[in-house]
Amino acid sequence: MSDDADEPGGPRDDSPEADERAVLRRTVTDAESRQASRSWWDTDADDYQAEHGAFLGDLDFVWCPEGLREADARLLGKLAGRRILEVGCGAAAAARWLATQGAQVAAVDLSAGMLRHAAQAADRTGVRVPLVQADALALPFADGAFDTACTAFGAIPFVSDSAAVMREVHRVLRPGGRWVFSVTHPMRWIFLDDPGEGGLRAVHSYFDRDPYVEQDATGLPTYVEQHRTLGDRIRELVGAGFRLVDLVEPEWPAGHEGIWGQWSPLRGRLFPGTAVFVAERPEE
C-alpha cells in the first residue's frame, strides 16, 4: 500500500489549490515511472511504517484499509506446503504471516528502503523469508516456480505496463496456480483523495487513464500512480492467460472508525475503496 501522503491508490488532491505542488495528470515513460517509484518508496519507507505499521502488523496479511485479512477471507486457498511469491511486498508482513501458515515464501520489492523494514521486522519476530530486490516486470524466478502469487496494493498501480506484470506473474506460476491482488477500486479515481465530504463529489472521468504525477521543479516525476478501469484489469488478466475467479469489493466493517488517507467510514459506507482480483492460471 502506498503512503498516506498519496494513500493506497487513487489520485491525490489534484484540485486547483494543489497546482503549486506540481501535481498533474500526464503520460510518463516506463523508466520515469520505475525511477519515481524506487526513489519515492526508499525516501518514504520510514514515514510509511511509522504511520501504518501498527495497522498492518509484523505478522499479518491485511488486504486493504477496510481491514480484510487473509486469515478470514482465504482468497489464496491452501497455504501449507505451497510455494508463494509476494510481489511488491513492502515490509513483507504478509509474507511472514504466510510462512507461519506453513507456506514456502519469497518476497520481492523494488525499494531497498521497504526491504530494510522487512529485514528489521524479521529480526523482531524471528520469522524470516527470502527478500529479493527486483522489478515486478522482470521477476528473477524460473517459469512455474510458484503455486501462488499475491500482492496487497504492491507494484501494480506503480508500473506503466501493468499488463506486462500480469504476463510475468503468469510465467512464474505453475499451471493451476492462483494470482490474487488488491488495488484501489477504480471508481475511486473519479473523486478527490479526501476522506471527508469533499471526497463525495465526482470531479474526474473514470475513463481518463492518464497517471497521477507529482514532479519536481525540473519536471522530473517524483511519484507516479496509474489508473485502469475494471474492464482494463480484466482484459489484462485474460490477455495474460488467466481465468478470473472472483472480484471482491470489501465492505466497510461496522465499528471500524479508522481513517487511512482517503479511506474513511463516511466514504466506505457509500462506495467501495478496494478491489481484490482473484485469478488462476488454467491447468494445461
PDB file of C-alpha atoms in Angstrom:
ATOM      1  CA  MET A   1       0.000   0.000   0.000  1.00  0.00           C
ATOM      2  CA  SER A   2       1.192   3.453  -0.710  1.00  0.00           C
ATOM      3  CA  ASP A   3       1.977   6.170   1.764  1.00  0.00           C
ATOM      4  CA  ASP A   4      -0.718   8.227   3.396  1.00  0.00           C
ATOM      5  CA  ALA A   5       0.604  11.284   1.590  1.00  0.00           C
ATOM      6  CA  ASP A   6      -0.862   9.710  -1.545  1.00  0.00           C
ATOM      7  CA  GLU A   7      -2.885   6.942   0.084  1.00  0.00           C
ATOM      8  CA  PRO A   8      -3.023   3.386  -1.237  1.00  0.00           C
ATOM      9  CA  GLY A   9      -4.073   4.019  -4.794  1.00  0.00           C
ATOM     10  CA  GLY A  10      -6.237   6.664  -6.333  1.00  0.00           C
ATOM     11  CA  PRO A  11      -5.279  10.209  -7.220  1.00  0.00           C
ATOM     12  CA  ARG A  12      -4.315  12.585  -4.508  1.00  0.00           C
ATOM     13  CA  ASP A  13      -5.771  16.044  -4.193  1.00  0.00           C
ATOM     14  CA  ASP A  14      -5.189  17.479  -7.645  1.00  0.00           C
ATOM     15  CA  SER A  15      -7.591  20.358  -7.167  1.00  0.00           C
ATOM     16  CA  PRO A  16      -6.502  23.827  -8.352  1.00  0.00           C
ATOM     17  CA  GLU A  17      -5.116  24.535  -4.879  1.00  0.00           C
ATOM     18  CA  ALA A  18      -2.624  21.724  -5.387  1.00  0.00           C
ATOM     19  CA  ASP A  19      -1.086  23.235  -8.537  1.00  0.00           C
ATOM     20  CA  GLU A  20       1.749  24.776  -6.545  1.00  0.00           C
ATOM     21  CA  ARG A  21       2.795  21.262  -5.514  1.00  0.00           C
ATOM     22  CA  ALA A  22       3.426  20.351  -9.182  1.00  0.00           C
ATOM     23  CA  VAL A  23       0.595  17.818  -9.268  1.00  0.00           C
ATOM     24  CA  LEU A  24      -0.816  16.907 -12.660  1.00  0.00           C
ATOM     25  CA  ARG A  25      -2.020  14.173 -14.970  1.00  0.00           C
ATOM     26  CA  ARG A  26       0.342  13.328 -17.805  1.00  0.00           C
ATOM     27  CA  THR A  27       1.922  10.402 -19.567  1.00  0.00           C
ATOM     28  CA  VAL A  28       5.260   9.123 -18.325  1.00  0.00           C
ATOM     29  CA  THR A  29       7.759   6.635 -19.689  1.00  0.00           C
ATOM     30  CA  ASP A  30       8.350   3.251 -18.116  1.00  0.00           C
ATOM     31  CA  ALA A  31      11.787   4.415 -16.983  1.00  0.00           C
ATOM     32  CA  GLU A  32      10.337   7.562 -15.353  1.00  0.00           C
ATOM     33  CA  SER A  33       7.704   5.529 -13.539  1.00  0.00           C
ATOM     34  CA  ARG A  34      10.255   2.985 -12.273  1.00  0.00           C
ATOM     35  CA  GLN A  35      12.695   5.639 -11.056  1.00  0.00           C
ATOM     36  CA  ALA A  36       9.938   7.636  -9.337  1.00  0.00           C
ATOM     37  CA  SER A  37       8.632   4.570  -7.509  1.00  0.00           C
ATOM     38  CA  ARG A  38      12.048   3.400  -6.370  1.00  0.00           C
ATOM     39  CA  SER A  39      13.028   6.866  -5.095  1.00  0.00           C
ATOM     40  CA  TRP A  40       9.644   7.594  -3.500  1.00  0.00           C
ATOM     41  CA  TRP A  41       9.457   4.373  -1.518  1.00  0.00           C
ATOM     42  CA  ASP A  42      13.106   4.488  -0.487  1.00  0.00           C
ATOM     43  CA  THR A  43      12.558   8.000   0.864  1.00  0.00           C
ATOM     44  CA  ASP A  44       9.102   7.404   2.335  1.00  0.00           C
ATOM     45  CA  ALA A  45       9.647   3.973   3.893  1.00  0.00           C
ATOM     46  CA  ASP A  46      10.281   5.223   7.439  1.00  0.00           C
ATOM     47  CA  ASP A  47       7.287   7.552   7.479  1.00  0.00           C
ATOM     48  CA  TYR A  48       5.043   4.924   5.924  1.00  0.00           C
ATOM     49  CA  GLN A  49       5.902   2.319   8.533  1.00  0.00           C
ATOM     50  CA  ALA A  50       5.577   4.831  11.361  1.00  0.00           C
ATOM     51  CA  GLU A  51       2.097   5.751  10.144  1.00  0.00           C
ATOM     52  CA  HIS A  52       0.739   2.366   9.073  1.00  0.00           C
ATOM     53  CA  GLY A  53       2.949  -0.317  10.582  1.00  0.00           C
ATOM     54  CA  ALA A  54       0.704  -0.903  13.594  1.00  0.00           C
ATOM     55  CA  PHE A  55      -2.352  -1.420  11.363  1.00  0.00           C
ATOM     56  CA  LEU A  56      -0.518  -3.790   9.028  1.00  0.00           C
ATOM     57  CA  GLY A  57       1.287  -5.641  11.816  1.00  0.00           C
ATOM     58  CA  ASP A  58       4.540  -7.569  11.673  1.00  0.00           C
ATOM     59  CA  LEU A  59       2.859 -10.961  11.206  1.00  0.00           C
ATOM     60  CA  ASP A  60      -0.434 -10.379   9.427  1.00  0.00           C
ATOM     61  CA  PHE A  61      -1.891 -10.345   5.934  1.00  0.00           C
ATOM     62  CA  VAL A  62      -4.180  -7.322   5.553  1.00  0.00           C
ATOM     63  CA  TRP A  63      -5.575  -6.910   2.054  1.00  0.00           C
ATOM     64  CA  CYS A  64      -6.796  -3.331   2.353  1.00  0.00           C
ATOM     65  CA  PRO A  65      -7.634  -0.360   4.603  1.00  0.00           C
ATOM     66  CA  GLU A  66     -11.059  -1.896   5.182  1.00  0.00           C
ATOM     67  CA  GLY A  67      -9.195  -4.432   7.303  1.00  0.00           C
ATOM     68  CA  LEU A  68      -9.970  -7.591   5.307  1.00  0.00           C
ATOM     69  CA  ARG A  69      -7.497 -10.268   6.428  1.00  0.00           C
ATOM     70  CA  GLU A  70      -6.423 -13.347   4.563  1.00  0.00           C
ATOM     71  CA  ALA A  71      -6.970 -15.362   7.738  1.00  0.00           C
ATOM     72  CA  ASP A  72     -10.687 -14.646   7.324  1.00  0.00           C
ATOM     73  CA  ALA A  73     -11.080 -14.236   3.551  1.00  0.00           C
ATOM     74  CA  ARG A  74      -8.953 -17.230   2.486  1.00  0.00           C
ATOM     75  CA  LEU A  75      -8.632 -15.907  -1.047  1.00  0.00           C
ATOM     76  CA  LEU A  76      -5.336 -17.697  -1.636  1.00  0.00           C
ATOM     77  CA  GLY A  77      -6.701 -21.164  -0.918  1.00  0.00           C
ATOM     78  CA  LYS A  78      -4.457 -23.800   0.612  1.00  0.00           C
ATOM     79  CA  LEU A  79      -1.270 -22.389   2.161  1.00  0.00           C
ATOM     80  CA  ALA A  80       0.639 -25.188   3.900  1.00  0.00           C
ATOM     81  CA  GLY A  81       3.374 -26.551   1.664  1.00  0.00           C
ATOM     82  CA  ARG A  82       2.612 -24.107  -1.152  1.00  0.00           C
ATOM     83  CA  ARG A  83       5.334 -22.057  -2.857  1.00  0.00           C
ATOM     84  CA  ILE A  84       4.100 -18.461  -2.643  1.00  0.00           C
ATOM     85  CA  LEU A  85       5.500 -15.236  -4.081  1.00  0.00           C
ATOM     86  CA  GLU A  86       4.583 -11.850  -2.620  1.00  0.00           C
ATOM     87  CA  VAL A  87       5.071  -9.173  -5.279  1.00  0.00           C
ATOM     88  CA  GLY A  88       5.632  -5.590  -4.112  1.00  0.00           C
ATOM     89  CA  CYS A  89       5.925  -6.866  -0.558  1.00  0.00           C
ATOM     90  CA  GLY A  90       6.867  -3.631   1.233  1.00  0.00           C
ATOM     91  CA  ALA A  91       7.817  -4.622   4.781  1.00  0.00           C
ATOM     92  CA  ALA A  92       6.688  -8.201   3.981  1.00  0.00           C
ATOM     93  CA  ALA A  93       4.246  -8.655   6.879  1.00  0.00           C
ATOM     94  CA  ALA A  94       2.030 -10.759   4.607  1.00  0.00           C
ATOM     95  CA  ALA A  95       4.924 -12.959   3.521  1.00  0.00           C
ATOM     96  CA  ARG A  96       5.908 -13.631   7.124  1.00  0.00           C
ATOM     97  CA  TRP A  97       2.316 -14.466   8.048  1.00  0.00           C
ATOM     98  CA  LEU A  98       2.151 -16.886   5.137  1.00  0.00           C
ATOM     99  CA  ALA A  99       5.329 -18.537   6.404  1.00  0.00           C
ATOM    100  CA  THR A 100       3.667 -19.091   9.795  1.00  0.00           C
ATOM    101  CA  GLN A 101       0.930 -20.961   7.943  1.00  0.00           C
ATOM    102  CA  GLY A 102       3.399 -23.447   6.525  1.00  0.00           C
ATOM    103  CA  ALA A 103       3.983 -21.857   3.124  1.00  0.00           C
ATOM    104  CA  GLN A 104       7.361 -21.588   1.389  1.00  0.00           C
ATOM    105  CA  VAL A 105       7.504 -17.861   0.676  1.00  0.00           C
ATOM    106  CA  ALA A 106       9.654 -15.420  -1.276  1.00  0.00           C
ATOM    107  CA  ALA A 107       9.076 -11.669  -1.124  1.00  0.00           C
ATOM    108  CA  VAL A 108      10.028  -9.153  -3.823  1.00  0.00           C
ATOM    109  CA  ASP A 109      10.077  -5.359  -3.788  1.00  0.00           C
ATOM    110  CA  LEU A 110      11.689  -2.630  -5.879  1.00  0.00           C
ATOM    111  CA  SER A 111      12.533  -0.484  -2.858  1.00  0.00           C
ATOM    112  CA  ALA A 112      15.599  -1.106  -0.708  1.00  0.00           C
ATOM    113  CA  GLY A 113      14.042   1.159   1.925  1.00  0.00           C
ATOM    114  CA  MET A 114      10.984  -1.050   2.300  1.00  0.00           C
ATOM    115  CA  LEU A 115      13.081  -4.224   2.286  1.00  0.00           C
ATOM    116  CA  ARG A 116      15.161  -2.727   5.106  1.00  0.00           C
ATOM    117  CA  HIS A 117      11.967  -2.571   7.178  1.00  0.00           C
ATOM    118  CA  ALA A 118      11.187  -6.146   6.143  1.00  0.00           C
ATOM    119  CA  ALA A 119      14.569  -7.266   7.488  1.00  0.00           C
ATOM    120  CA  GLN A 120      14.032  -5.359  10.745  1.00  0.00           C
ATOM    121  CA  ALA A 121      10.612  -6.967  11.215  1.00  0.00           C
ATOM    122  CA  ALA A 122      12.179 -10.380  10.612  1.00  0.00           C
ATOM    123  CA  ASP A 123      14.598  -9.646  13.445  1.00  0.00           C
ATOM    124  CA  ARG A 124      11.718  -8.621  15.728  1.00  0.00           C
ATOM    125  CA  THR A 125       9.566 -11.641  15.003  1.00  0.00           C
ATOM    126  CA  GLY A 126      12.130 -14.309  14.264  1.00  0.00           C
ATOM    127  CA  VAL A 127      10.164 -15.198  11.120  1.00  0.00           C
ATOM    128  CA  ARG A 128      12.349 -14.943   8.038  1.00  0.00           C
ATOM    129  CA  VAL A 129      11.556 -15.275   4.361  1.00  0.00           C
ATOM    130  CA  PRO A 130      13.872 -14.689   1.388  1.00  0.00           C
ATOM    131  CA  LEU A 131      13.810 -10.980   0.450  1.00  0.00           C
ATOM    132  CA  VAL A 132      14.639 -10.048  -3.137  1.00  0.00           C
ATOM    133  CA  GLN A 133      15.058  -6.564  -4.577  1.00  0.00           C
ATOM    134  CA  ALA A 134      13.628  -6.821  -8.061  1.00  0.00           C
ATOM    135  CA  ASP A 135      11.304  -5.226 -10.578  1.00  0.00           C
ATOM    136  CA  ALA A 136       7.851  -6.794 -10.938  1.00  0.00           C
ATOM    137  CA  LEU A 137       8.324  -6.518 -14.697  1.00  0.00           C
ATOM    138  CA  ALA A 138      11.338  -8.839 -14.550  1.00  0.00           C
ATOM    139  CA  LEU A 139      10.869 -11.370 -11.753  1.00  0.00           C
ATOM    140  CA  PRO A 140      14.132 -13.293 -11.167  1.00  0.00           C
ATOM    141  CA  PHE A 141      12.499 -16.720 -10.966  1.00  0.00           C
ATOM    142  CA  ALA A 142      12.123 -19.695 -13.267  1.00  0.00           C
ATOM    143  CA  ASP A 143       8.968 -20.494 -15.182  1.00  0.00           C
ATOM    144  CA  GLY A 144       6.435 -22.278 -12.995  1.00  0.00           C
ATOM    145  CA  ALA A 145       8.409 -21.678  -9.799  1.00  0.00           C
ATOM    146  CA  PHE A 146       5.372 -20.863  -7.622  1.00  0.00           C
ATOM    147  CA  ASP A 147       1.961 -22.249  -6.770  1.00  0.00           C
ATOM    148  CA  THR A 148       0.546 -18.872  -5.730  1.00  0.00           C
ATOM    149  CA  ALA A 149       1.360 -15.176  -6.155  1.00  0.00           C
ATOM    150  CA  CYS A 150      -0.158 -12.238  -4.328  1.00  0.00           C
ATOM    151  CA  THR A 151       0.150  -8.560  -3.536  1.00  0.00           C
ATOM    152  CA  ALA A 152      -1.781  -6.100  -1.393  1.00  0.00           C
ATOM    153  CA  PHE A 153      -1.519  -2.749  -3.171  1.00  0.00           C
ATOM    154  CA  GLY A 154       2.015  -3.545  -4.315  1.00  0.00           C
ATOM    155  CA  ALA A 155       3.637  -2.928  -7.687  1.00  0.00           C
ATOM    156  CA  ILE A 156       0.577  -2.925  -9.954  1.00  0.00           C
ATOM    157  CA  PRO A 157      -0.540   0.722  -9.540  1.00  0.00           C
ATOM    158  CA  PHE A 158       3.046   1.934  -9.913  1.00  0.00           C
ATOM    159  CA  VAL A 159       4.128   0.477 -13.266  1.00  0.00           C
ATOM    160  CA  SER A 160       3.356   1.859 -16.694  1.00  0.00           C
ATOM    161  CA  ASP A 161       2.658  -1.546 -18.222  1.00  0.00           C
ATOM    162  CA  SER A 162       0.639  -3.480 -15.663  1.00  0.00           C
ATOM    163  CA  ALA A 163      -0.424  -5.921 -18.380  1.00  0.00           C
ATOM    164  CA  ALA A 164       3.243  -6.954 -18.565  1.00  0.00           C
ATOM    165  CA  VAL A 165       3.207  -7.632 -14.802  1.00  0.00           C
ATOM    166  CA  MET A 166       0.253  -9.983 -15.340  1.00  0.00           C
ATOM    167  CA  ARG A 167       2.209 -11.833 -18.022  1.00  0.00           C
ATOM    168  CA  GLU A 168       5.289 -12.054 -15.804  1.00  0.00           C
ATOM    169  CA  VAL A 169       3.291 -13.429 -12.874  1.00  0.00           C
ATOM    170  CA  HIS A 170       1.630 -15.915 -15.226  1.00  0.00           C
ATOM    171  CA  ARG A 171       5.102 -17.069 -16.297  1.00  0.00           C
ATOM    172  CA  VAL A 172       6.345 -17.813 -12.770  1.00  0.00           C
ATOM    173  CA  LEU A 173       3.145 -19.634 -11.748  1.00  0.00           C
ATOM    174  CA  ARG A 174       2.623 -23.318 -12.402  1.00  0.00           C
ATOM    175  CA  PRO A 175      -0.487 -24.379 -14.330  1.00  0.00           C
ATOM    176  CA  GLY A 176      -3.353 -24.289 -11.839  1.00  0.00           C
ATOM    177  CA  GLY A 177      -1.602 -21.576  -9.814  1.00  0.00           C
ATOM    178  CA  ARG A 178      -3.507 -18.686  -8.241  1.00  0.00           C
ATOM    179  CA  TRP A 179      -2.833 -14.939  -8.538  1.00  0.00           C
ATOM    180  CA  VAL A 180      -4.585 -12.561  -6.124  1.00  0.00           C
ATOM    181  CA  PHE A 181      -4.000  -8.823  -5.920  1.00  0.00           C
ATOM    182  CA  SER A 182      -5.704  -5.838  -4.326  1.00  0.00           C
ATOM    183  CA  VAL A 183      -5.738  -2.299  -5.707  1.00  0.00           C
ATOM    184  CA  THR A 184      -7.690   0.851  -5.107  1.00  0.00           C
ATOM    185  CA  HIS A 185     -11.163   0.359  -6.543  1.00  0.00           C
ATOM    186  CA  PRO A 186     -11.085   2.048  -9.963  1.00  0.00           C
ATOM    187  CA  MET A 187     -14.201   4.115  -9.253  1.00  0.00           C
ATOM    188  CA  ARG A 188     -12.245   5.987  -6.569  1.00  0.00           C
ATOM    189  CA  TRP A 189     -10.320   7.655  -9.395  1.00  0.00           C
ATOM    190  CA  ILE A 190     -13.427   9.755 -10.032  1.00  0.00           C
ATOM    191  CA  PHE A 191     -13.118  11.531  -6.683  1.00  0.00           C
ATOM    192  CA  LEU A 192     -10.599  13.721  -4.924  1.00  0.00           C
ATOM    193  CA  ASP A 193      -8.423  11.972  -2.356  1.00  0.00           C
ATOM    194  CA  ASP A 194     -10.383  13.298   0.611  1.00  0.00           C
ATOM    195  CA  PRO A 195     -11.852  11.183   3.438  1.00  0.00           C
ATOM    196  CA  GLY A 196     -14.476  13.841   4.222  1.00  0.00           C
ATOM    197  CA  GLU A 197     -17.446  15.277   2.379  1.00  0.00           C
ATOM    198  CA  GLY A 198     -15.161  16.798  -0.253  1.00  0.00           C
ATOM    199  CA  GLY A 199     -14.372  13.260  -1.323  1.00  0.00           C
ATOM    200  CA  LEU A 200     -18.004  12.556  -2.202  1.00  0.00           C
ATOM    201  CA  ARG A 201     -18.048  14.813  -5.250  1.00  0.00           C
ATOM    202  CA  ALA A 202     -17.153  13.320  -8.630  1.00  0.00           C
ATOM    203  CA  VAL A 203     -14.641  15.532 -10.440  1.00  0.00           C
ATOM    204  CA  HIS A 204     -12.659  13.243 -12.775  1.00  0.00           C
ATOM    205  CA  SER A 205     -13.540  10.986 -15.669  1.00  0.00           C
ATOM    206  CA  TYR A 206     -13.456   7.300 -14.836  1.00  0.00           C
ATOM    207  CA  PHE A 207     -12.117   6.759 -18.352  1.00  0.00           C
ATOM    208  CA  ASP A 208      -9.115   9.092 -18.034  1.00  0.00           C
ATOM    209  CA  ARG A 209      -6.120   6.753 -17.880  1.00  0.00           C
ATOM    210  CA  ASP A 210      -3.505   9.498 -17.587  1.00  0.00           C
ATOM    211  CA  PRO A 211      -1.479   8.739 -14.465  1.00  0.00           C
ATOM    212  CA  TYR A 212      -1.374  10.930 -11.412  1.00  0.00           C
ATOM    213  CA  VAL A 213       2.076  12.539 -11.323  1.00  0.00           C
ATOM    214  CA  GLU A 214       3.985  14.648  -8.860  1.00  0.00           C
ATOM    215  CA  GLN A 215       7.110  16.241 -10.257  1.00  0.00           C
ATOM    216  CA  ASP A 216       9.944  18.441  -9.076  1.00  0.00           C
ATOM    217  CA  ALA A 217      10.885  21.890 -10.355  1.00  0.00           C
ATOM    218  CA  THR A 218      12.773  20.374 -13.297  1.00  0.00           C
ATOM    219  CA  GLY A 219       9.751  18.347 -14.415  1.00  0.00           C
ATOM    220  CA  LEU A 220      11.167  15.044 -13.170  1.00  0.00           C
ATOM    221  CA  PRO A 221       8.400  12.764 -11.839  1.00  0.00           C
ATOM    222  CA  THR A 222       8.856  12.020  -8.138  1.00  0.00           C
ATOM    223  CA  TYR A 223       5.656   9.991  -7.651  1.00  0.00           C
ATOM    224  CA  VAL A 224       3.558   8.211 -10.272  1.00  0.00           C
ATOM    225  CA  GLU A 225       0.355   6.243  -9.833  1.00  0.00           C
ATOM    226  CA  GLN A 226      -1.507   4.599 -12.688  1.00  0.00           C
ATOM    227  CA  HIS A 227      -5.238   4.185 -13.254  1.00  0.00           C
ATOM    228  CA  ARG A 228      -7.049   1.362 -15.009  1.00  0.00           C
ATOM    229  CA  THR A 229     -10.771   0.643 -15.191  1.00  0.00           C
ATOM    230  CA  LEU A 230     -12.318  -2.629 -14.006  1.00  0.00           C
ATOM    231  CA  GLY A 231     -12.585  -3.685 -17.629  1.00  0.00           C
ATOM    232  CA  ASP A 232      -8.928  -2.878 -18.217  1.00  0.00           C
ATOM    233  CA  ARG A 233      -7.880  -5.076 -15.314  1.00  0.00           C
ATOM    234  CA  ILE A 234      -9.983  -7.997 -16.504  1.00  0.00           C
ATOM    235  CA  ARG A 235      -8.603  -7.676 -20.042  1.00  0.00           C
ATOM    236  CA  GLU A 236      -5.052  -7.601 -18.632  1.00  0.00           C
ATOM    237  CA  LEU A 237      -5.681 -10.825 -16.752  1.00  0.00           C
ATOM    238  CA  VAL A 238      -7.397 -12.617 -19.616  1.00  0.00           C
ATOM    239  CA  GLY A 239      -4.789 -11.366 -22.078  1.00  0.00           C
ATOM    240  CA  ALA A 240      -2.035 -12.836 -19.902  1.00  0.00           C
ATOM    241  CA  GLY A 241      -3.768 -16.224 -19.891  1.00  0.00           C
ATOM    242  CA  PHE A 242      -5.552 -16.085 -16.532  1.00  0.00           C
ATOM    243  CA  ARG A 243      -9.107 -17.036 -15.697  1.00  0.00           C
ATOM    244  CA  LEU A 244     -10.932 -14.612 -13.413  1.00  0.00           C
ATOM    245  CA  VAL A 245     -12.329 -16.499 -10.419  1.00  0.00           C
ATOM    246  CA  ASP A 246     -13.676 -13.671  -8.275  1.00  0.00           C
ATOM    247  CA  LEU A 247     -13.731  -9.906  -7.822  1.00  0.00           C
ATOM    248  CA  VAL A 248     -14.045  -8.979  -4.146  1.00  0.00           C
ATOM    249  CA  GLU A 249     -15.185  -5.496  -3.119  1.00  0.00           C
ATOM    250  CA  PRO A 250     -14.732  -5.402   0.673  1.00  0.00           C
ATOM    251  CA  GLU A 251     -17.449  -3.558   2.540  1.00  0.00           C
ATOM    252  CA  TRP A 252     -16.588  -1.135   5.300  1.00  0.00           C
ATOM    253  CA  PRO A 253     -16.986  -3.128   8.530  1.00  0.00           C
ATOM    254  CA  ALA A 254     -19.184  -1.970  11.389  1.00  0.00           C
ATOM    255  CA  GLY A 255     -17.177  -0.465  14.215  1.00  0.00           C
ATOM    256  CA  HIS A 256     -14.150   0.369  12.043  1.00  0.00           C
ATOM    257  CA  GLU A 257     -13.588   4.079  12.635  1.00  0.00           C
ATOM    258  CA  GLY A 258     -10.045   4.308  11.346  1.00  0.00           C
ATOM    259  CA  ILE A 259      -9.011   6.674   8.554  1.00  0.00           C
ATOM    260  CA  TRP A 260      -6.243   5.799   6.129  1.00  0.00           C
ATOM    261  CA  GLY A 261      -5.813   8.750   3.822  1.00  0.00           C
ATOM    262  CA  GLN A 262      -8.909   8.840   1.621  1.00  0.00           C
ATOM    263  CA  TRP A 263     -10.345   5.682   3.218  1.00  0.00           C
ATOM    264  CA  SER A 264     -12.877   6.559   5.894  1.00  0.00           C
ATOM    265  CA  PRO A 265     -16.133   5.297   7.410  1.00  0.00           C
ATOM    266  CA  LEU A 266     -18.027   8.066   5.588  1.00  0.00           C
ATOM    267  CA  ARG A 267     -16.869   7.028   2.137  1.00  0.00           C
ATOM    268  CA  GLY A 268     -16.629   3.343   2.933  1.00  0.00           C
ATOM    269  CA  ARG A 269     -20.302   3.081   3.771  1.00  0.00           C
ATOM    270  CA  LEU A 270     -21.258   4.561   0.387  1.00  0.00           C
ATOM    271  CA  PHE A 271     -18.978   3.025  -2.229  1.00  0.00           C
ATOM    272  CA  PRO A 272     -16.085   0.573  -2.435  1.00  0.00           C
ATOM    273  CA  GLY A 273     -12.498   1.612  -1.867  1.00  0.00           C
ATOM    274  CA  THR A 274     -10.734  -1.630  -2.746  1.00  0.00           C
ATOM    275  CA  ALA A 275     -10.974  -4.246  -5.477  1.00  0.00           C
ATOM    276  CA  VAL A 276      -9.400  -7.675  -4.944  1.00  0.00           C
ATOM    277  CA  PHE A 277      -8.946  -9.722  -8.107  1.00  0.00           C
ATOM    278  CA  VAL A 278      -8.722 -13.499  -7.772  1.00  0.00           C
ATOM    279  CA  ALA A 279      -7.439 -15.302 -10.851  1.00  0.00           C
ATOM    280  CA  GLU A 280      -5.979 -18.678 -11.782  1.00  0.00           C
ATOM    281  CA  ARG A 281      -3.672 -19.950 -14.463  1.00  0.00           C
ATOM    282  CA  PRO A 282      -5.665 -22.735 -16.088  1.00  0.00           C
ATOM    283  CA  GLU A 283      -4.384 -26.284 -15.984  1.00  0.00           C
ATOM    284  CA  GLU A 284      -2.726 -27.232 -19.245  1.00  0.00           C
TER     285      GLU A 284
END
